[in-house]
Coordinates of N, CA and C in Angstrom, one line a residue:
X1 N 35.5 37.7 98.6 CA 35.7 37.4 100.0 C 37.1 37.9 100.3
X2 N 37.2 38.7 101.3 CA 38.5 39.3 101.7 C 39.6 38.3 102.0
X3 N 40.8 38.6 101.7 CA 42.0 37.9 102.0 C 43.0 38.8 102.7
X4 N 43.5 38.3 103.9 CA 44.5 39.1 104.6 C 45.8 38.4 104.6
X5 N 46.9 39.0 104.1 CA 48.2 38.5 104.2 C 48.9 39.0 105.5
X6 N 49.3 38.1 106.3 CA 49.9 38.5 107.6 C 51.4 38.3 107.5
X7 N 52.2 39.3 107.5 CA 53.7 39.2 107.5 C 54.2 39.5 108.9
X8 N 55.0 38.5 109.4 CA 55.6 38.7 110.7 C 57.1 39.0 110.5
X9 N 57.5 40.1 111.1 CA 58.9 40.4 111.0 C 59.6 40.6 112.4
X10 N 60.9 40.3 112.4 CA 61.7 40.6 113.6 C 62.5 41.8 113.1
X11 N 62.4 42.9 113.8 CA 63.2 44.2 113.4 C 64.3 44.3 114.4
X12 N 65.5 44.5 113.8 CA 66.7 44.7 114.7 C 66.5 45.9 115.6
X13 N 67.0 45.8 116.8 CA 67.0 46.8 117.8 C 67.4 48.1 117.2
X14 N 66.6 49.2 117.4 CA 67.0 50.5 116.9 C 66.8 50.7 115.4
X15 N 66.3 49.7 114.7 CA 66.2 49.8 113.2 C 64.8 50.0 112.7
X16 N 63.8 50.2 113.6 CA 62.4 50.4 113.2 C 62.3 51.5 112.2
X17 N 62.9 52.7 112.5 CA 62.8 53.8 111.5 C 63.3 53.4 110.1
X18 N 64.3 52.6 110.0 CA 64.8 52.1 108.7 C 63.8 51.2 108.0
X19 N 63.1 50.4 108.8 CA 62.1 49.5 108.3 C 60.9 50.3 107.8
X20 N 60.5 51.3 108.6 CA 59.4 52.2 108.2 C 59.7 52.9 106.9
X21 N 61.0 53.3 106.8 CA 61.4 54.0 105.5 C 61.3 53.1 104.3
X22 N 61.6 51.8 104.5 CA 61.5 50.9 103.4 C 60.0 50.7 103.1
X23 N 59.1 50.6 104.0 CA 57.7 50.5 103.8 C 57.2 51.7 103.1
X24 N 57.7 52.9 103.4 CA 57.3 54.1 102.7 C 57.7 54.1 101.3
X25 N 58.9 53.6 101.0 CA 59.4 53.4 99.6 C 58.4 52.5 98.8
X26 N 58.0 51.4 99.5 CA 57.1 50.4 98.9 C 55.8 51.0 98.5
X27 N 55.4 52.1 99.2 CA 54.1 52.8 98.9 C 54.2 53.8 97.8
X28 N 55.4 54.0 97.3 CA 55.5 55.0 96.2 C 54.7 54.6 95.0
X29 N 54.3 55.6 94.2 CA 53.4 55.4 93.0 C 54.1 54.5 92.0
X30 N 55.4 54.4 91.9 CA 56.1 53.6 90.9 C 55.8 52.1 91.2
X31 N 55.3 51.8 92.4 CA 55.0 50.4 92.7 C 53.5 50.1 92.7
X32 N 52.7 51.1 92.1 CA 51.3 50.8 92.0 C 51.0 49.8 90.9
X33 N 50.0 49.0 91.1 CA 49.7 47.9 90.1 C 48.2 47.9 90.0
X34 N 47.6 47.2 89.0 CA 46.2 47.2 88.8 C 45.5 46.6 90.0
X35 N 46.1 45.6 90.7 CA 45.5 45.1 91.9 C 46.3 45.6 93.1
X36 N 45.6 46.4 93.9 CA 46.2 47.0 95.1 C 45.4 46.6 96.4
X37 N 46.1 46.7 97.5 CA 45.4 46.3 98.8 C 44.3 47.2 99.1
X38 N 43.3 46.7 99.8 CA 42.2 47.5 100.3 C 42.6 48.3 101.6
X39 N 43.5 47.6 102.4 CA 44.0 48.3 103.6 C 45.3 47.7 104.0
X40 N 46.1 48.5 104.7 CA 47.4 48.0 105.2 C 47.5 48.5 106.7
X41 N 47.7 47.6 107.6 CA 47.8 47.9 109.0 C 49.1 47.3 109.6
X42 N 49.7 48.0 110.5 CA 50.9 47.5 111.1 C 50.7 47.5 112.6
X43 N 51.2 46.4 113.2 CA 51.1 46.2 114.7 C 52.4 45.9 115.2
X44 N 52.7 46.3 116.5 CA 53.9 46.0 117.1 C 53.6 44.9 118.2
X45 N 54.5 43.9 118.2 CA 54.3 42.8 119.2 C 54.9 43.3 120.5
X46 N 54.1 43.3 121.5 CA 54.5 43.9 122.8 C 54.6 42.9 123.9
X47 N 53.8 41.8 123.9 CA 53.8 40.9 125.0 C 53.7 39.5 124.4
X48 N 54.4 38.5 124.8 CA 55.5 38.6 125.7 C 56.8 38.9 125.0
X49 N 57.8 39.2 125.8 CA 59.2 39.4 125.3 C 59.5 40.7 124.8
X50 N 60.7 40.8 124.2 CA 61.2 42.1 123.7 C 60.3 42.8 122.7
X51 N 60.4 44.1 122.6 CA 59.5 44.9 121.8 C 60.2 45.1 120.4
X52 N 60.4 44.1 119.6 CA 60.9 44.3 118.3 C 60.3 43.5 117.2
X53 N 59.1 42.9 117.5 CA 58.4 42.2 116.5 C 57.4 43.1 115.9
X54 N 57.2 43.0 114.5 CA 56.2 43.8 113.8 C 55.3 42.9 113.0
X55 N 54.0 43.1 113.0 CA 53.1 42.4 112.2 C 52.5 43.3 111.2
X56 N 52.6 43.0 109.9 CA 52.0 43.8 108.8 C 50.8 43.0 108.2
X57 N 49.6 43.6 108.3 CA 48.4 42.9 107.8 C 48.0 43.7 106.5
X58 N 48.0 43.0 105.4 CA 47.6 43.6 104.1 C 46.3 42.9 103.6
X59 N 45.3 43.7 103.5 CA 44.0 43.1 103.1 C 43.8 43.3 101.6
X60 N 43.3 42.3 100.9 CA 43.0 42.3 99.5 C 41.5 42.0 99.3
X61 N 40.9 42.4 98.2 CA 39.5 42.2 97.9 C 39.2 40.7 97.9
X62 N 40.1 39.9 97.3 CA 39.9 38.4 97.2 C 41.2 37.8 96.9
X63 N 41.2 36.5 96.7 CA 42.4 35.7 96.4 C 43.0 36.1 95.0
X64 N 42.1 36.4 94.1 CA 42.6 36.8 92.8 C 43.4 38.1 92.9
X65 N 42.9 39.1 93.7 CA 43.6 40.4 93.8 C 45.0 40.1 94.5
X66 N 45.0 39.3 95.5 CA 46.2 38.9 96.2 C 47.2 38.3 95.2
X67 N 46.7 37.4 94.4 CA 47.6 36.7 93.5 C 48.1 37.6 92.4
X68 N 47.3 38.5 91.9 CA 47.7 39.5 90.9 C 48.8 40.4 91.5
X69 N 48.6 40.9 92.7 CA 49.6 41.8 93.3 C 50.9 41.1 93.6
X70 N 50.8 39.8 94.1 CA 52.0 39.1 94.3 C 52.8 38.8 93.0
X71 N 52.1 38.5 91.9 CA 52.7 38.3 90.7 C 53.4 39.6 90.2
X72 N 52.8 40.7 90.4 CA 53.4 42.0 90.1 C 54.7 42.2 90.8
X73 N 54.6 42.0 92.2 CA 55.8 42.2 93.0 C 56.9 41.3 92.6
X74 N 56.6 40.0 92.3 CA 57.7 39.1 91.9 C 58.3 39.4 90.5
X75 N 57.5 40.0 89.7 CA 58.0 40.4 88.3 C 58.7 41.7 88.3
X76 N 58.7 42.5 89.4 CA 59.2 43.8 89.4 C 60.6 43.8 90.1
X77 N 61.7 44.0 89.3 CA 63.1 43.9 89.9 C 63.3 44.9 91.0
X78 N 62.8 46.1 90.9 CA 63.0 47.1 91.9 C 62.3 46.7 93.2
X79 N 61.1 46.1 93.1 CA 60.4 45.6 94.3 C 61.2 44.5 95.0
X80 N 61.7 43.6 94.2 CA 62.5 42.4 94.7 C 63.7 42.9 95.4
X81 N 64.4 43.9 94.8 CA 65.6 44.4 95.4 C 65.3 45.1 96.7
X82 N 64.2 45.9 96.8 CA 63.8 46.6 98.0 C 63.7 45.6 99.2
X83 N 63.1 44.5 98.9 CA 62.8 43.5 100.0 C 63.7 42.3 100.0
X84 N 64.8 42.4 99.2 CA 65.7 41.3 99.2 C 66.5 41.3 100.6
X85 N 66.5 40.1 101.2 CA 67.2 40.1 102.5 C 68.7 40.2 102.3
X86 N 69.3 41.1 103.1 CA 70.7 41.3 103.1 C 71.2 41.3 104.5
X87 N 72.5 41.3 104.7 CA 73.1 41.3 106.0 C 72.7 42.6 106.8
X88 N 72.5 43.6 106.0 CA 72.2 44.9 106.6 C 70.7 45.3 106.7
X89 N 69.9 44.3 106.3 CA 68.4 44.6 106.3 C 68.0 44.9 107.8
X90 N 67.1 45.9 107.9 CA 66.7 46.2 109.3 C 65.7 45.1 109.8
X91 N 65.1 44.3 108.9 CA 64.1 43.3 109.3 C 64.5 42.0 108.8
X92 N 63.9 41.0 109.5 CA 64.0 39.6 109.0 C 62.5 39.1 108.9
X93 N 62.1 38.6 107.8 CA 60.8 38.0 107.6 C 60.7 36.7 108.3
X94 N 59.8 36.6 109.3 CA 59.7 35.4 110.1 C 58.7 34.4 109.5
X95 N 57.5 35.0 109.1 CA 56.5 34.1 108.5 C 55.5 34.9 107.7
X96 N 54.8 34.3 106.8 CA 53.7 34.8 106.0 C 52.5 33.9 106.2
X97 N 51.3 34.4 106.4 CA 50.1 33.6 106.6 C 49.0 34.3 105.8
X98 N 48.2 33.5 105.1 CA 47.1 34.0 104.4 C 45.8 33.6 105.1
X99 N 45.0 34.6 105.4 CA 43.7 34.4 106.0 C 42.6 34.7 105.0
X100 N 41.6 33.8 104.9 CA 40.5 34.0 104.0 C 39.3 34.2 104.9
X101 N 38.5 35.3 104.7 CA 37.4 35.6 105.5 C 36.3 34.5 105.4
X102 N 35.8 34.2 106.6 CA 34.7 33.2 106.7 C 33.5 34.0 107.1
X103 N 32.5 34.1 106.2 CA 31.3 34.9 106.5 C 30.4 34.1 107.5
X104 N 29.6 34.8 108.3 CA 28.7 34.2 109.3 C 27.8 33.2 108.7
X105 N 27.3 33.4 107.5 CA 26.3 32.5 106.9 C 27.0 31.2 106.5
X106 N 28.3 31.1 106.5 CA 28.9 29.8 106.2 C 28.6 28.7 107.2
X107 N 28.2 29.1 108.4 CA 27.9 28.2 109.5 C 26.6 27.5 109.3
X108 N 25.7 28.1 108.5 CA 24.3 27.6 108.4 C 23.4 28.3 109.3
X109 N 22.1 28.2 109.1 CA 21.1 29.0 109.9 C 21.1 28.8 111.4
X110 N 21.2 27.5 111.8 CA 21.1 27.3 113.2 C 22.4 27.7 114.0
X111 N 23.6 27.4 113.3 CA 24.8 27.7 114.0 C 25.0 29.2 114.0
X112 N 24.5 30.0 113.0 CA 24.7 31.4 113.0 C 24.1 32.1 114.2
X113 N 23.0 31.5 114.6 CA 22.3 32.1 115.8 C 23.1 32.0 117.1
X114 N 23.9 31.0 117.1 CA 24.7 30.8 118.3 C 26.1 31.4 118.2
X115 N 26.4 32.0 117.1 CA 27.7 32.7 116.9 C 27.9 33.9 117.8
X116 N 29.1 34.2 118.2 CA 29.4 35.4 119.0 C 28.7 36.6 118.3
X117 N 28.4 37.6 119.1 CA 27.7 38.8 118.7 C 28.3 39.4 117.4
X118 N 29.6 39.6 117.4 CA 30.3 40.3 116.3 C 30.2 39.5 115.0
X119 N 29.8 38.2 115.0 CA 29.8 37.4 113.9 C 28.4 37.1 113.4
X120 N 27.4 37.6 114.0 CA 26.0 37.3 113.6 C 25.6 38.1 112.3
X121 N 24.8 37.4 111.5 CA 24.3 38.1 110.3 C 23.3 39.1 110.7
X122 N 23.1 40.1 109.9 CA 22.1 41.1 110.2 C 20.7 40.5 110.0

């Protein structure tokens, strides 16, 4: 069952290119591990308020894959240094949230019929 890690960042004004460069470095082959994300998506927070929030959503196959990848990152000194908060960091990590997919059949047969269209079982 899919797990999505949601990272919310505040990016300093004018420093988005620096943050994107850091993310590009994180995608280099030297940081590949046996457990890798299924997808990575980035969104910009636009309403309400200033346009400097960034949300990074990283999807993993399951909680085991998320755990294996997280263990790899914590054990890798280069990875830790790349994301270590410093006074000059372009970003500040605001929060991390883990979302676990809830399949439509989890509601039971009667409830699944009343579920919104996008969540109905085939």
